XYZ file of C-alpha atoms in Angstrom:
393
model
C 111.318 -27.230 74.220
C 114.823 -28.065 73.749
C 113.670 -32.054 74.184
C 111.395 -31.211 76.845
C 107.839 -31.367 77.206
C 106.731 -27.729 78.523
C 103.279 -26.156 79.904
C 102.749 -23.090 77.632
C 100.981 -20.381 80.576
C 100.020 -23.003 82.596
C 101.486 -25.407 85.447
C 102.791 -28.441 85.529
C 105.375 -31.186 84.482
C 104.755 -30.836 80.731
C 103.007 -34.329 81.164
C 100.245 -33.154 82.913
C 99.440 -29.099 82.370
C 97.131 -27.295 84.641
C 95.409 -23.960 83.898
C 95.505 -22.023 87.199
C 98.718 -20.268 88.961
C 99.006 -18.881 92.614
C 100.827 -15.766 92.881
C 104.255 -15.889 94.595
C 104.321 -14.587 98.006
C 107.761 -13.197 96.754
C 108.580 -12.171 93.368
C 111.942 -13.998 92.431
C 111.755 -13.042 88.870
C 112.619 -10.068 86.711
C 111.174 -7.062 85.076
C 110.050 -8.904 82.085
C 108.580 -11.728 83.765
C 106.285 -12.611 86.711
C 106.556 -15.375 89.614
C 103.820 -18.192 89.684
C 103.361 -21.009 91.831
C 102.040 -24.269 91.129
C 98.550 -24.892 93.577
C 99.656 -28.733 93.928
C 103.297 -27.851 94.871
C 102.996 -24.088 96.141
C 106.967 -25.021 97.330
C 107.894 -24.407 93.683
C 107.888 -21.109 91.713
C 108.270 -20.284 88.254
C 108.972 -17.479 86.231
C 106.325 -16.978 83.220
C 107.600 -14.309 80.474
C 105.025 -11.080 80.600
C 105.484 -10.944 76.462
C 107.317 -13.758 75.288
C 111.125 -14.739 74.694
C 113.513 -14.192 72.509
C 115.522 -16.893 70.400
C 117.505 -17.837 73.239
C 114.537 -18.432 75.596
C 115.114 -14.973 77.334
C 112.255 -12.847 78.583
C 111.799 -9.502 76.400
C 110.535 -6.246 77.127
C 108.540 -5.872 73.770
C 107.403 -7.070 70.306
C 105.732 -4.057 68.968
C 105.140 -0.335 70.167
C 101.813 -1.594 71.901
C 103.494 -3.721 74.675
C 105.247 -0.666 75.929
C 102.025 0.795 77.096
C 102.617 4.409 76.436
C 101.422 6.290 72.744
C 104.803 7.733 73.047
C 106.806 4.581 73.288
C 108.584 2.699 71.001
C 109.947 -1.166 70.602
C 113.690 -1.408 69.509
C 115.263 -4.549 69.827
C 112.789 -5.850 71.922
C 113.531 -3.223 74.547
C 110.816 0.009 75.131
C 112.026 3.593 74.786
C 110.529 6.839 74.810
C 110.549 9.650 72.024
C 112.572 12.585 72.290
C 113.066 13.873 75.925
C 110.493 12.048 77.441
C 111.177 9.551 80.169
C 109.834 6.056 81.332
C 107.769 6.269 84.344
C 105.954 3.485 85.366
C 105.383 2.253 82.119
C 104.479 5.612 80.757
C 106.577 8.162 78.823
C 106.429 11.825 80.795
C 107.628 14.996 80.112
C 111.491 16.046 80.992
C 111.160 19.119 82.154
C 115.073 19.396 82.542
C 116.979 21.770 79.561
C 120.272 21.037 78.579
C 122.956 23.326 79.487
C 124.415 25.381 76.748
C 127.025 27.962 75.967
C 126.713 28.343 72.107
C 123.494 27.902 70.073
C 125.432 25.174 68.254
C 124.913 23.145 71.339
C 121.070 23.198 70.885
C 118.542 21.589 68.554
C 118.527 23.466 65.073
C 114.992 25.236 66.111
C 116.706 25.991 69.529
C 118.964 29.023 71.102
C 120.990 29.230 74.196
C 119.178 31.635 76.085
C 120.720 32.394 79.813
C 122.617 28.655 79.816
C 119.952 26.702 78.783
C 118.477 25.677 75.377
C 115.309 27.007 74.206
C 112.910 25.622 71.384
C 111.900 29.125 69.196
C 109.004 29.843 67.340
C 106.058 27.714 67.628
C 108.041 24.591 68.468
C 107.792 22.446 71.886
C 110.697 20.478 73.419
C 113.444 20.803 76.025
C 116.013 22.679 73.486
C 117.830 19.320 72.837
C 114.409 18.020 70.962
C 112.283 20.494 69.228
C 108.890 19.667 67.358
C 106.504 21.705 65.333
C 103.603 22.279 67.998
C 99.792 21.874 67.158
C 96.977 24.044 67.690
C 95.937 23.709 71.542
C 93.451 22.062 73.269
C 89.863 23.625 73.578
C 89.964 22.464 77.452
C 93.214 24.816 77.842
C 92.318 28.010 76.648
C 93.106 30.672 78.688
C 95.402 28.500 80.904
C 98.549 30.218 80.040
C 97.316 34.209 80.703
C 95.909 33.315 83.994
C 98.465 36.126 84.960
C 99.093 38.287 81.975
C 99.441 38.091 78.214
C 102.996 36.436 78.715
C 102.632 33.199 76.626
C 100.010 31.572 74.179
C 98.970 27.905 74.382
C 100.116 25.090 72.014
C 99.463 21.678 71.325
C 101.932 18.882 72.220
C 102.186 16.435 69.456
C 103.664 13.712 71.802
C 100.447 14.021 74.009
C 97.732 15.131 71.572
C 94.944 13.817 73.469
C 96.326 15.235 76.743
C 97.010 18.993 78.199
C 98.268 22.057 75.995
C 101.763 23.147 76.479
C 102.088 26.757 77.762
C 104.865 28.609 75.349
C 106.106 31.462 77.518
C 107.754 34.967 76.070
C 111.039 35.768 76.691
C 111.311 36.438 80.080
C 108.676 34.017 81.618
C 108.380 30.329 81.998
C 106.105 27.624 82.354
C 105.034 26.878 86.301
C 102.510 24.524 85.705
C 99.353 24.609 86.457
C 99.678 28.504 87.143
C 100.295 29.078 83.620
C 103.146 31.623 82.376
C 104.827 33.810 85.088
C 107.668 35.782 85.643
C 109.138 34.479 89.172
C 108.237 32.734 92.234
C 110.489 34.719 94.297
C 112.290 38.024 94.530
C 115.649 36.369 93.922
C 114.660 35.834 89.902
C 114.069 39.215 89.655
C 116.693 42.531 88.756
C 117.956 44.512 91.168
C 115.501 47.072 92.867
C 112.660 44.766 92.049
C 110.932 41.976 94.315
C 108.370 39.164 93.335
C 104.574 40.014 93.616
C 102.166 36.973 92.479
C 104.261 35.852 90.169
C 105.748 38.896 88.491
C 108.425 41.067 89.271
C 107.812 44.498 90.033
C 109.974 47.808 90.322
C 110.381 49.383 93.805
C 109.261 52.505 94.493
C 108.596 54.843 91.615
C 111.415 52.917 89.561
C 110.278 51.250 86.240
C 112.034 48.705 83.993
C 114.170 49.632 81.172
C 112.736 47.535 78.551
C 109.565 45.895 77.620
C 108.655 42.740 78.907
C 108.908 40.091 76.432
C 111.794 41.616 74.846
C 114.269 41.475 77.523
C 115.113 38.232 79.777
C 115.167 38.579 83.299
C 118.785 39.188 83.605
C 118.651 41.734 81.105
C 115.856 44.266 82.720
C 116.636 46.377 85.294
C 114.686 49.087 87.260
C 116.821 52.324 86.572
C 114.588 54.833 84.920
C 112.272 56.712 87.523
C 108.947 57.518 87.311
C 107.691 61.937 86.982
C 107.692 63.479 90.045
C 104.018 63.101 91.547
C 101.373 65.720 90.633
C 99.477 67.296 93.745
C 96.675 69.804 94.967
C 97.047 69.264 98.376
C 99.942 67.538 100.790
C 97.293 64.646 101.497
C 98.501 63.412 97.801
C 101.684 63.311 98.327
C 103.737 61.022 100.618
C 103.957 61.841 104.504
C 108.042 62.966 104.261
C 106.861 65.111 101.019
C 105.177 68.647 100.669
C 103.061 70.142 97.435
C 104.809 73.215 96.348
C 103.352 74.542 92.861
C 101.657 71.343 92.136
C 104.414 69.050 92.773
C 105.300 66.472 95.454
C 108.649 67.145 96.822
C 110.294 65.044 99.022
C 111.828 66.987 101.898
C 114.746 67.282 104.004
C 117.418 64.609 103.536
C 115.080 62.093 101.589
C 114.883 61.396 97.954
C 111.872 59.974 95.486
C 109.212 61.317 93.243
C 107.121 62.714 95.999
C 104.703 59.656 95.835
C 107.419 57.784 97.583
C 110.552 59.107 99.750
C 113.419 57.447 100.666
C 116.033 58.408 103.475
C 119.190 59.393 101.412
C 122.341 57.565 101.991
C 126.180 59.026 102.249
C 127.524 60.042 99.068
C 130.757 58.170 98.013
C 134.072 59.681 97.577
C 133.566 59.893 93.891
C 129.779 60.851 93.153
C 130.409 63.349 95.991
C 133.089 65.645 93.946
C 130.240 65.632 91.020
C 128.016 68.524 92.937
C 130.764 70.884 93.561
C 130.959 72.992 96.428
C 127.612 75.013 96.368
C 125.282 72.277 96.322
C 125.084 69.224 98.883
C 125.171 65.441 97.816
C 122.092 62.808 98.501
C 122.539 59.726 97.014
C 119.442 57.470 96.682
C 119.464 54.108 98.434
C 117.971 52.680 95.661
C 120.448 54.168 92.969
C 123.311 54.762 94.441
C 125.211 55.465 91.620
C 123.493 58.247 90.585
C 123.879 61.557 93.159
C 121.385 63.801 93.602
C 122.737 67.211 93.899
C 120.512 69.450 95.790
C 121.626 73.615 95.367
C 122.020 75.297 99.197
C 119.790 77.648 100.070
C 120.990 81.032 98.406
C 121.506 79.337 95.492
C 119.494 77.757 92.386
C 119.890 75.094 89.259
C 120.795 76.884 86.067
C 120.397 75.878 82.481
C 123.771 74.001 82.888
C 122.356 71.963 85.632
C 124.858 73.975 88.429
C 124.088 75.667 90.895
C 124.161 79.917 90.788
C 123.773 82.582 93.123
C 120.504 83.647 93.637
C 120.852 87.923 93.792
C 117.510 88.741 96.212
C 118.326 91.746 95.803
C 117.649 92.286 91.934
C 115.075 89.078 92.331
C 113.007 91.231 95.227
C 112.935 88.673 97.071
C 114.906 90.899 99.413
C 112.061 93.089 101.050
C 114.570 96.182 101.817
C 114.915 98.196 98.661
C 118.119 100.301 97.889
C 119.732 98.747 101.413
C 120.321 95.297 100.411
C 123.482 94.109 99.796
C 123.805 90.624 98.130
C 126.487 88.043 99.147
C 127.578 84.567 97.796
C 124.496 82.271 98.665
C 122.702 84.967 100.637
C 122.026 88.981 101.322
C 121.570 91.599 103.992
C 119.990 94.695 104.666
C 121.335 98.082 106.209
C 119.582 98.170 109.303
C 117.123 100.745 109.866
C 117.207 103.584 112.179
C 116.237 102.959 115.874
C 111.991 103.269 116.153
C 111.761 102.321 112.722
C 111.208 99.150 110.920
C 111.302 97.566 107.177
C 108.136 98.087 105.135
C 106.560 96.250 102.037
C 108.621 98.393 99.823
C 111.977 98.654 101.765
C 111.327 101.953 103.071
C 111.889 102.469 106.955
C 108.657 103.110 108.796
C 107.757 103.970 112.409
C 107.500 100.484 114.291
C 103.893 98.979 114.660
C 103.053 96.119 116.855
C 101.919 92.837 115.427
C 100.603 89.925 116.914
C 102.039 86.998 114.517
C 102.970 83.270 114.715
C 105.902 81.338 114.285
C 108.121 82.088 111.117
C 106.192 85.212 110.516
C 107.477 88.831 110.850
C 105.686 92.117 111.239
C 105.688 94.661 108.214
C 103.306 97.733 108.281
C 101.264 95.952 111.084
C 100.604 92.605 108.975
C 102.355 89.260 109.710
C 104.097 88.162 106.546
C 106.259 84.915 106.058
C 109.836 85.125 107.132
C 112.570 84.777 104.355
C 112.541 81.561 103.408
C 109.413 80.372 103.861
C 106.227 80.493 102.322
C 102.466 79.818 103.537
C 101.631 76.414 102.693
C 97.753 74.900 101.814
C 96.903 75.424 105.729
C 98.083 79.221 105.777
C 100.998 78.160 107.678
C 104.382 79.757 106.912
C 106.984 76.498 105.942
C 110.184 76.012 104.799
C 110.453 76.616 101.068
C 112.538 73.663 100.326
C 111.719 73.230 97.219
C 113.879 70.565 96.358
C 115.441 71.945 93.651
C 117.937 69.282 92.436
C 119.545 67.877 89.629
C 121.286 64.102 88.941
């Protein structure tokens, strides 16, 4: 070579060639050649090309695709390159999960769209959004791998890795978390307001429900705003500890909000929402939905069909047990007093007083104990406040 005798893949000076090489203690050579020592002269080393040399005598990385050591490697101008978005790692082409940043669809592959600032291959295509390929059928050993936590995606075959694992093509709002399959989240920060991450799925707090179907909206579009119906009940034990069972419905009591299955301590209303309730109702703000005030009618008022609080005429509704002595007032009523030595009967007639052994919140009428005004008997026979939670949003 160039006027000199050179041993091919053997040690020697060209006049004498020996078949055996020894590995160098330290690699003095480049990536495309390896270091070897002459067993007779170990102080000398040679750099032998792994594949061969080009026309200039330089060691090359490859002459053909087979020299690249990967089914997805391609030899281009004596150098190994991976197909599409695959990257070279330890002489193998592996998947690059990074997705290109985008602002518009035309920043991505023609078969991809820009979603949440990232390029996403659409339909039955796979890739990182910069490159998209038509998918193949899911390998048999991967059937069911993508649906471990629900029907959040489907398994497809990767054409660049036909003999390996499948690929989880997740529906919108979900992503592939190998080896768990398609999931919605790993931490609560990934979920919408008023939602939390539980076992790789975003769940709304308490009785709130998502305002869109999973798979149709992205995570940033799904918000927990709608509320579940009022909890039905037959007894108080079916309700939240801060709720009571009234006429088959669980009603949160006092300054609490919720659907009866869940009750939360209310927070003060903002000045803007406070005005929406008017002077005949108290304003409560749900800590989960503070922007939507809850107006609860004051005692002596009821909710009208127009969703305003109107005065209850207790004298007409017969809630007042004093007959023609009843005098209605705004938000209340009063009864003209019976003469001394008489008390009011159930029909509103003043009758002679009788003694009764009544319990708390009870009054004596004609020798019997009845719940006082504003109270009603619960399932245990006790007279409790008639806070029926009549309110509106």
